Amino acid sequence: MTLHARIIGTGSYLPEKIVTNDDLAKIVDTTDSWIQERTGIKQRHIVADDEFTVDLAEHASRRAIEAAGIDASEIDLIVLATTTADQVFPSTACLLQSRLGCQGGPAFDIQAVCTGFVYALSVAEKFVATGTSKKALVVGAETFSRILDWTDRNTCVLFGDGAGAVVLEASEEPGILSTHLHANGDYSKLLHVPSGVSNNLAAVQEGRAYVEMEGSDVFKMAVKKMGEVVIEALDANNLAKSDVDWLVPHQANQRIIAATAKKLGMTMDKVVLTVAEHGNTSAASIPLALDAAVRQNRIKAGETILIEAFGGGFTWGSALIRY
Ligand code: UT7
């Protein structure tokens, strides 16, 4: 018997506070029309002062677990993608595990920035498809607002906070058909936060503890690599572009998404777009979009979904999913 990993529940959560483009125009030299024209973003959600990544992850996870119709105690693996872990350690996945009360199985974080959810899904899929885990919780959760320089209009208008989650179950029916992960660390300085734990001092002293991005270079590379990785996923499964029912892309920029859709010959009504409502939520963006489309009854059982992402590292990846 061949085992597969199937998605049996999705959930997501956005913090209450909404910051519009006009709100940002009061603190940096920008306009609503510039942001909308260049990115498609209208607003983003930002955490309260006392709200943390694990809080967002917990809300999204509880919703996914409820949608799956299981008890949290049945979860035997947690893989959580985040760039904005609450603590140096323990991992946010361990903090989440305690909140959910599903102790005992492995729980760990994955760091692949905006590609984090695709990486996490790929890792969890391997645990489930080999029979190591029976029910896995895969989460993307970010408080990106905490690593933004709110005086830098090049970056602060682009990102937001949020979380999304899926529950995977071992099944004889295909679910995740394939995953495709890539990285090229030679480009690390085009999109990064220069400070961290080990090299903290110099960067913090220079005031470089926030996201820095060469937007136009990242844009070009993102279009190129996402175009390649969606074709890679189709070829691996001997599927034609027309076999894809839904594209659920990383929500960084509507123009990047439109370029990938064009490459696939897909009309925009087959693309799940949430970037206008919450901007780029990094690792949370794909599960947030997936959950929105599922709850709107757009994505239906048996349909074929293509997810793809590009982010800091550079990292990029895709997955084909039979829902
Ligand atoms: O999640 C994965 C990683 N991130 C991405 O995928 C993001 C990739 N990059 C992008 O989405 C786009 O490059 C941006 C939205 C960041 C920028 O759009 P662009 O069309 O590439 O613009 P640009 O960087 O070429 O900048 C055009 C102009 C510049 O002014 P000058 O030099 O032409 O006078 C910028 O200073 O726009 C200016 N600009 C702004 N103006 C108003 C940059 N940010 C802003 C702003 N408001 N917020």
GROMACS .gro file of C-alpha atoms and ligand atoms in nm:
model
  371
    1MET     CA    1   0.000   0.000   0.000
    2THR     CA    2   0.137   0.340  -0.098
    3LEU     CA    3   0.082   0.607   0.161
    4HIS     CA    4   0.013   0.968   0.075
    5ALA     CA    5  -0.028   1.287   0.276
    6ARG     CA    6  -0.368   1.452   0.228
    7ILE     CA    7  -0.488   1.790   0.351
    8ILE     CA    8  -0.794   1.730   0.571
    9GLY     CA    9  -0.835   2.077   0.723
   10THR     CA   10  -0.724   2.436   0.674
   11GLY     CA   11  -0.731   2.738   0.903
   12SER     CA   12  -0.599   3.092   0.918
   13TYR     CA   13  -0.589   3.401   1.133
   14LEU     CA   14  -0.521   3.769   1.081
   15PRO     CA   15  -0.466   4.012   1.369
   16GLU     CA   16  -0.746   4.261   1.427
   17LYS     CA   17  -0.559   4.583   1.359
   18ILE     CA   18  -0.571   4.694   0.993
   19VAL     CA   19  -0.322   4.946   0.854
   20THR     CA   20  -0.427   5.098   0.520
   21ASN     CA   21  -0.204   5.251   0.254
   22ASP     CA   22  -0.334   5.593   0.355
   23ASP     CA   23  -0.225   5.522   0.714
   24LEU     CA   24   0.128   5.451   0.586
   25ALA     CA   25   0.128   5.767   0.373
   26LYS     CA   26   0.115   5.956   0.705
   27ILE     CA   27   0.447   5.807   0.823
   28VAL     CA   28   0.652   5.758   0.501
   29ASP     CA   29   0.670   5.933   0.164
   30THR     CA   30   0.426   5.711  -0.028
   31THR     CA   31   0.073   5.708  -0.169
   32ASP     CA   32  -0.215   5.465  -0.187
   33SER     CA   33  -0.201   5.475  -0.567
   34TRP     CA   34   0.175   5.396  -0.580
   35ILE     CA   35   0.136   5.096  -0.349
   36GLN     CA   36  -0.171   4.963  -0.531
   37GLU     CA   37  -0.024   5.009  -0.879
   38ARG     CA   38   0.316   4.853  -0.798
   39THR     CA   39   0.202   4.575  -0.565
   40GLY     CA   40  -0.178   4.533  -0.557
   41ILE     CA   41  -0.175   4.582  -0.178
   42LYS     CA   42  -0.456   4.788  -0.018
   43GLN     CA   43  -0.406   4.708   0.348
   44ARG     CA   44  -0.224   4.479   0.589
   45HIS     CA   45  -0.296   4.339   0.937
   46ILE     CA   46  -0.052   4.420   1.217
   47VAL     CA   47  -0.021   4.252   1.559
   48ALA     CA   48  -0.101   4.427   1.886
   49ASP     CA   49   0.191   4.503   2.118
   50ASP     CA   50   0.113   4.198   2.331
   51GLU     CA   51   0.046   3.960   2.041
   52PHE     CA   52   0.315   3.719   1.921
   53THR     CA   53   0.380   3.467   1.644
   54VAL     CA   54   0.266   3.176   1.858
   55ASP     CA   55  -0.066   3.353   1.926
   56LEU     CA   56  -0.137   3.384   1.553
   57ALA     CA   57  -0.022   3.025   1.497
   58GLU     CA   58  -0.251   2.898   1.772
   59HIS     CA   59  -0.563   3.066   1.626
   60ALA     CA   60  -0.490   2.936   1.275
   61SER     CA   61  -0.407   2.586   1.402
   62ARG     CA   62  -0.721   2.555   1.612
   63ARG     CA   63  -0.929   2.649   1.308
   64ALA     CA   64  -0.747   2.394   1.089
   65ILE     CA   65  -0.787   2.122   1.353
   66GLU     CA   66  -1.159   2.201   1.386
   67ALA     CA   67  -1.203   2.194   1.006
   68ALA     CA   68  -1.026   1.855   0.999
   69GLY     CA   69  -1.275   1.723   1.255
   70ILE     CA   70  -1.004   1.579   1.479
   71ASP     CA   71  -0.886   1.636   1.833
   72ALA     CA   72  -0.563   1.829   1.887
   73SER     CA   73  -0.427   1.531   2.082
   74GLU     CA   74  -0.419   1.332   1.755
   75ILE     CA   75  -0.152   1.562   1.607
   76ASP     CA   76   0.180   1.374   1.617
   77LEU     CA   77   0.400   1.620   1.426
   78ILE     CA   78   0.421   2.000   1.411
   79VAL     CA   79   0.629   2.174   1.145
   80LEU     CA   80   0.608   2.551   1.173
   81ALA     CA   81   0.754   2.789   0.916
   82THR     CA   82   0.849   3.130   1.048
   83THR     CA   83   1.105   3.404   1.001
   84THR     CA   84   0.990   3.574   1.318
   85ALA     CA   85   1.021   3.316   1.596
   86ASP     CA   86   0.910   3.449   1.934
   87GLN     CA   87   1.225   3.336   2.114
   88VAL     CA   88   1.579   3.225   2.022
   89PHE     CA   89   1.465   2.896   2.169
   90PRO     CA   90   1.255   2.693   2.222
   91SER     CA   91   1.111   2.683   1.872
   92THR     CA   92   0.773   2.844   1.811
   93ALA     CA   93   0.654   2.494   1.716
   94CYS     CA   94   0.727   2.374   2.072
   95LEU     CA   95   0.546   2.675   2.220
   96LEU     CA   96   0.250   2.596   1.994
   97GLN     CA   97   0.257   2.228   2.086
   98SER     CA   98   0.218   2.320   2.453
   99ARG     CA   99  -0.074   2.552   2.379
  100LEU     CA  100  -0.253   2.284   2.176
  101GLY     CA  101  -0.182   2.005   2.424
  102CYS     CA  102  -0.047   1.753   2.175
  103GLN     CA  103   0.283   1.667   2.344
  104GLY     CA  104   0.509   1.378   2.252
  105GLY     CA  105   0.561   1.395   1.877
  106PRO     CA  106   0.831   1.603   1.712
  107ALA     CA  107   0.782   1.979   1.678
  108PHE     CA  108   1.025   2.209   1.503
  109ASP     CA  109   1.056   2.533   1.309
  110ILE     CA  110   1.162   2.578   0.948
  111GLN     CA  111   1.329   2.894   0.823
  112ALA     CA  112   1.296   2.959   0.451
  113VAL     CA  113   1.140   3.306   0.477
  114CYS     CA  114   0.860   3.348   0.220
  115THR     CA  115   0.912   2.992   0.089
  116GLY     CA  116   0.878   2.859   0.443
  117PHE     CA  117   0.535   2.705   0.407
  118VAL     CA  118   0.632   2.512   0.092
  119TYR     CA  119   0.943   2.384   0.273
  120ALA     CA  120   0.738   2.290   0.583
  121LEU     CA  121   0.474   2.113   0.376
  122SER     CA  122   0.742   1.921   0.190
  123VAL     CA  123   0.911   1.805   0.513
  124ALA     CA  124   0.583   1.709   0.682
  125GLU     CA  125   0.469   1.525   0.369
  126LYS     CA  126   0.775   1.300   0.395
  127PHE     CA  127   0.700   1.213   0.759
  128VAL     CA  128   0.339   1.128   0.672
  129ALA     CA  129   0.400   0.944   0.344
  130THR     CA  130   0.663   0.720   0.508
  131GLY     CA  131   0.425   0.632   0.791
  132THR     CA  132   0.635   0.809   1.056
  133SER     CA  133   0.352   1.051   1.141
  134LYS     CA  134  -0.020   0.996   1.109
  135LYS     CA  135  -0.154   1.348   1.150
  136ALA     CA  136   0.072   1.647   1.097
  137LEU     CA  137   0.007   2.014   1.160
  138VAL     CA  138   0.187   2.241   0.913
  139VAL     CA  139   0.186   2.609   1.000
  140GLY     CA  140   0.313   2.932   0.848
  141ALA     CA  141   0.308   3.216   1.102
  142GLU     CA  142   0.472   3.557   1.096
  143THR     CA  143   0.493   3.884   1.285
  144PHE     CA  144   0.694   4.048   1.007
  145SER     CA  145   0.598   4.392   1.136
  146ARG     CA  146   0.856   4.337   1.412
  147ILE     CA  147   1.147   4.323   1.166
  148LEU     CA  148   1.040   4.619   0.950
  149ASP     CA  149   1.199   4.961   0.948
  150TRP     CA  150   0.887   5.181   0.961
  151THR     CA  151   1.084   5.471   0.812
  152ASP     CA  152   1.182   5.273   0.497
  153ARG     CA  153   0.914   5.309   0.229
  154ASN     CA  154   1.089   5.048   0.013
  155THR     CA  155   0.995   4.771   0.255
  156CYS     CA  156   0.742   4.877   0.521
  157VAL     CA  157   0.452   4.910   0.275
  158LEU     CA  158   0.492   4.552   0.151
  159PHE     CA  159   0.454   4.325   0.451
  160GLY     CA  160   0.194   4.223   0.710
  161ASP     CA  161   0.131   3.976   0.993
  162GLY     CA  162  -0.078   3.658   0.996
  163ALA     CA  163  -0.085   3.280   1.016
  164GLY     CA  164  -0.223   2.985   0.824
  165ALA     CA  165  -0.225   2.612   0.891
  166VAL     CA  166  -0.317   2.279   0.738
  167VAL     CA  167  -0.363   1.934   0.888
  168LEU     CA  168  -0.214   1.646   0.689
  169GLU     CA  169  -0.335   1.290   0.730
  170ALA     CA  170  -0.187   0.962   0.605
  171SER     CA  171  -0.414   0.829   0.332
  172GLU     CA  172  -0.427   0.574   0.051
  173GLU     CA  173  -0.569   0.850  -0.170
  174PRO     CA  174  -0.322   1.094  -0.323
  175GLY     CA  175  -0.304   1.434  -0.168
  176ILE     CA  176   0.031   1.607  -0.206
  177LEU     CA  177   0.149   1.484  -0.545
  178SER     CA  178   0.500   1.630  -0.535
  179THR     CA  179   0.707   1.910  -0.384
  180HIS     CA  180   1.005   2.093  -0.537
  181LEU     CA  181   1.245   2.293  -0.322
  182HIS     CA  182   1.541   2.511  -0.420
  183ALA     CA  183   1.785   2.759  -0.271
  184ASN     CA  184   2.079   2.974  -0.379
  185GLY     CA  185   2.259   3.143  -0.091
  186ASP     CA  186   2.474   3.352  -0.328
  187TYR     CA  187   2.188   3.602  -0.337
  188SER     CA  188   2.151   3.632   0.041
  189LYS     CA  189   2.225   4.005   0.054
  190LEU     CA  190   1.952   4.108  -0.190
  191LEU     CA  191   1.682   4.033   0.068
  192HIS     CA  192   1.786   3.996   0.430
  193VAL     CA  193   1.790   4.112   0.788
  194PRO     CA  194   2.164   4.160   0.846
  195SER     CA  195   2.151   4.104   1.223
  196GLY     CA  196   2.074   3.782   1.405
  197VAL     CA  197   2.197   3.596   1.708
  198SER     CA  198   2.555   3.501   1.629
  199ASN     CA  199   2.642   3.821   1.438
  200ASN     CA  200   2.411   4.043   1.638
  201LEU     CA  201   2.646   4.310   1.764
  202ALA     CA  202   2.782   4.477   1.452
  203ALA     CA  203   2.450   4.495   1.271
  204VAL     CA  204   2.257   4.623   1.571
  205GLN     CA  205   2.525   4.888   1.637
  206GLU     CA  206   2.488   4.999   1.275
  207GLY     CA  207   2.110   5.006   1.319
  208ARG     CA  208   2.058   4.724   1.067
  209ALA     CA  209   1.817   4.496   1.251
  210TYR     CA  210   1.544   4.520   0.988
  211VAL     CA  211   1.449   4.386   0.645
  212GLU     CA  212   1.664   4.525   0.365
  213MET     CA  213   1.569   4.450   0.005
  214GLU     CA  214   1.684   4.531  -0.347
  215GLY     CA  215   1.323   4.521  -0.466
  216SER     CA  216   1.374   4.535  -0.838
  217ASP     CA  217   1.642   4.258  -0.842
  218VAL     CA  218   1.423   4.040  -0.619
  219PHE     CA  219   1.126   4.105  -0.845
  220LYS     CA  220   1.309   3.986  -1.159
  221MET     CA  221   1.448   3.675  -0.991
  222ALA     CA  222   1.110   3.591  -0.835
  223VAL     CA  223   0.934   3.604  -1.173
  224LYS     CA  224   1.205   3.385  -1.332
  225LYS     CA  225   1.228   3.122  -1.059
  226MET     CA  226   0.854   3.090  -0.995
  227GLY     CA  227   0.800   3.048  -1.367
  228GLU     CA  228   1.053   2.763  -1.367
  229VAL     CA  229   0.932   2.589  -1.053
  230VAL     CA  230   0.568   2.566  -1.160
  231ILE     CA  231   0.672   2.399  -1.487
  232GLU     CA  232   0.899   2.165  -1.288
  233ALA     CA  233   0.600   2.056  -1.078
  234LEU     CA  234   0.383   1.990  -1.384
  235ASP     CA  235   0.657   1.797  -1.565
  236ALA     CA  236   0.724   1.580  -1.257
  237ASN     CA  237   0.361   1.468  -1.264
  238ASN     CA  238   0.317   1.450  -1.642
  239LEU     CA  239   0.043   1.709  -1.614
  240ALA     CA  240  -0.044   1.982  -1.862
  241LYS     CA  241  -0.095   2.346  -1.766
  242SER     CA  242  -0.467   2.297  -1.830
  243ASP     CA  243  -0.481   2.025  -1.561
  244VAL     CA  244  -0.431   2.282  -1.284
  245ASP     CA  245  -0.759   2.402  -1.133
  246TRP     CA  246  -0.612   2.660  -0.894
  247LEU     CA  247  -0.292   2.853  -0.854
  248VAL     CA  248  -0.237   2.949  -0.489
  249PRO     CA  249   0.079   3.159  -0.505
  250HIS     CA  250   0.287   3.332  -0.243
  251GLN     CA  251   0.124   3.674  -0.207
  252ALA     CA  252   0.412   3.920  -0.246
  253ASN     CA  253   0.313   4.130  -0.542
  254GLN     CA  254   0.016   4.105  -0.777
  255ARG     CA  255   0.241   4.174  -1.077
  256ILE     CA  256   0.466   3.877  -0.991
  257ILE     CA  257   0.157   3.657  -0.947
  258ALA     CA  258   0.013   3.772  -1.280
  259ALA     CA  259   0.343   3.686  -1.454
  260THR     CA  260   0.333   3.329  -1.318
  261ALA     CA  261  -0.034   3.291  -1.416
  262LYS     CA  262   0.055   3.406  -1.767
  263LYS     CA  263   0.333   3.149  -1.785
  264LEU     CA  264   0.075   2.883  -1.696
  265GLY     CA  265  -0.181   3.021  -1.941
  266MET     CA  266  -0.423   3.064  -1.650
  267THR     CA  267  -0.686   3.334  -1.629
  268MET     CA  268  -0.682   3.534  -1.306
  269ASP     CA  269  -1.018   3.387  -1.193
  270LYS     CA  270  -0.827   3.060  -1.134
  271VAL     CA  271  -0.568   3.234  -0.918
  272VAL     CA  272  -0.633   3.285  -0.547
  273LEU     CA  273  -0.544   3.646  -0.472
  274THR     CA  274  -0.535   3.782  -0.117
  275VAL     CA  275  -0.242   4.022  -0.144
  276ALA     CA  276  -0.475   4.323  -0.151
  277GLU     CA  277  -0.616   4.239   0.193
  278HIS     CA  278  -0.304   4.140   0.384
  279GLY     CA  279   0.009   4.221   0.183
  280ASN     CA  280   0.309   3.990   0.201
  281THR     CA  281   0.281   3.777   0.515
  282SER     CA  282   0.589   3.572   0.423
  283ALA     CA  283   0.553   3.207   0.534
  284ALA     CA  284   0.188   3.264   0.624
  285SER     CA  285   0.075   3.385   0.284
  286ILE     CA  286   0.006   3.056   0.104
  287PRO     CA  287  -0.188   2.885   0.388
  288LEU     CA  288  -0.381   3.210   0.442
  289ALA     CA  289  -0.480   3.219   0.073
  290LEU     CA  290  -0.555   2.846   0.064
  291ASP     CA  291  -0.783   2.869   0.366
  292ALA     CA  292  -0.964   3.172   0.224
  293ALA     CA  293  -1.038   2.988  -0.102
  294VAL     CA  294  -1.149   2.670   0.079
  295ARG     CA  295  -1.383   2.861   0.312
  296GLN     CA  296  -1.529   3.053   0.017
  297ASN     CA  297  -1.610   2.712  -0.140
  298ARG     CA  298  -1.396   2.798  -0.440
  299ILE     CA  299  -1.151   2.509  -0.402
  300LYS     CA  300  -1.337   2.177  -0.400
  301ALA     CA  301  -1.248   1.814  -0.322
  302GLY     CA  302  -1.061   1.642  -0.603
  303GLU     CA  303  -0.931   1.961  -0.761
  304THR     CA  304  -0.564   2.012  -0.847
  305ILE     CA  305  -0.385   2.300  -0.675
  306LEU     CA  306  -0.044   2.439  -0.758
  307ILE     CA  307   0.132   2.637  -0.485
  308GLU     CA  308   0.457   2.827  -0.536
  309ALA     CA  309   0.675   3.071  -0.347
  310PHE     CA  310   0.996   3.272  -0.363
  311GLY     CA  311   1.179   3.442  -0.078
  312GLY     CA  312   1.495   3.540   0.104
  313GLY     CA  313   1.790   3.307   0.075
  314PHE     CA  314   1.709   3.301  -0.209
  315THR     CA  315   1.471   3.012  -0.162
  316TRP     CA  316   1.192   2.901  -0.392
  317GLY     CA  317   0.964   2.604  -0.433
  318SER     CA  318   0.634   2.459  -0.548
  319ALA     CA  319   0.394   2.177  -0.471
  320LEU     CA  320   0.115   2.009  -0.661
  321ILE     CA  321  -0.176   1.905  -0.444
  322ARG     CA  322  -0.486   1.697  -0.514
  323TYR     CA  323  -0.733   1.850  -0.271
  324UT7     O1  324   0.830   3.775  -0.074
  324UT7     C1  325   0.935   3.763  -0.163
  324UT7     C2  326   1.020   3.878  -0.166
  324UT7     N1  327   0.970   4.003  -0.205
  324UT7     C3  328   0.922   4.030  -0.328
  324UT7     O2  329   0.895   3.947  -0.407
  324UT7     C4  330   0.913   4.176  -0.364
  324UT7     C5  331   0.977   4.198  -0.498
  324UT7     N2  332   0.982   4.336  -0.541
  324UT7     C6  333   0.873   4.412  -0.563
  324UT7     O3  334   0.762   4.372  -0.536
  324UT7     C7  335   0.892   4.545  -0.629
  324UT7     O4  336   1.024   4.556  -0.678
  324UT7     C8  337   0.861   4.666  -0.538
  324UT7     C9  338   0.714   4.676  -0.512
  324UT7    C10  339   0.938   4.654  -0.408
  324UT7    C11  340   0.905   4.795  -0.608
  324UT7     O5  341   0.842   4.808  -0.734
  324UT7     P1  342   0.927   4.846  -0.864
  324UT7     O6  343   0.833   4.861  -0.974
  324UT7     O7  344   1.035   4.740  -0.878
  324UT7     O8  345   0.986   4.985  -0.826
  324UT7     P2  346   1.140   5.028  -0.810
  324UT7     O9  347   1.208   4.954  -0.701
  324UT7    O10  348   1.203   5.023  -0.945
  324UT7    O11  349   1.125   5.179  -0.763
  324UT7    C12  350   1.062   5.275  -0.843
  324UT7    C13  351   1.057   5.408  -0.769
  324UT7    C14  352   1.188   5.448  -0.701
  324UT7    O12  353   1.205   5.585  -0.720
  324UT7     P3  354   1.306   5.642  -0.832
  324UT7    O13  355   1.439   5.587  -0.792
  324UT7    O14  356   1.256   5.588  -0.963
  324UT7    O15  357   1.292   5.788  -0.817
  324UT7    C15  358   1.160   5.421  -0.555
  324UT7    O16  359   1.235   5.507  -0.470
  324UT7    O17  360   0.959   5.402  -0.666
  324UT7    C16  361   1.014   5.452  -0.544
  324UT7     N3  362   0.950   5.388  -0.431
  324UT7    C17  363   0.835   5.433  -0.379
  324UT7     N4  364   0.757   5.539  -0.409
  324UT7    C18  365   0.646   5.557  -0.337
  324UT7    C19  366   0.988   5.276  -0.365
  324UT7     N5  367   0.899   5.248  -0.267
  324UT7    C20  368   0.804   5.346  -0.274
  324UT7    C21  369   0.686   5.370  -0.201
  324UT7     N6  370   0.611   5.477  -0.238
  324UT7     N7  371   0.647   5.292  -0.101
   0.00000   0.00000   0.00000
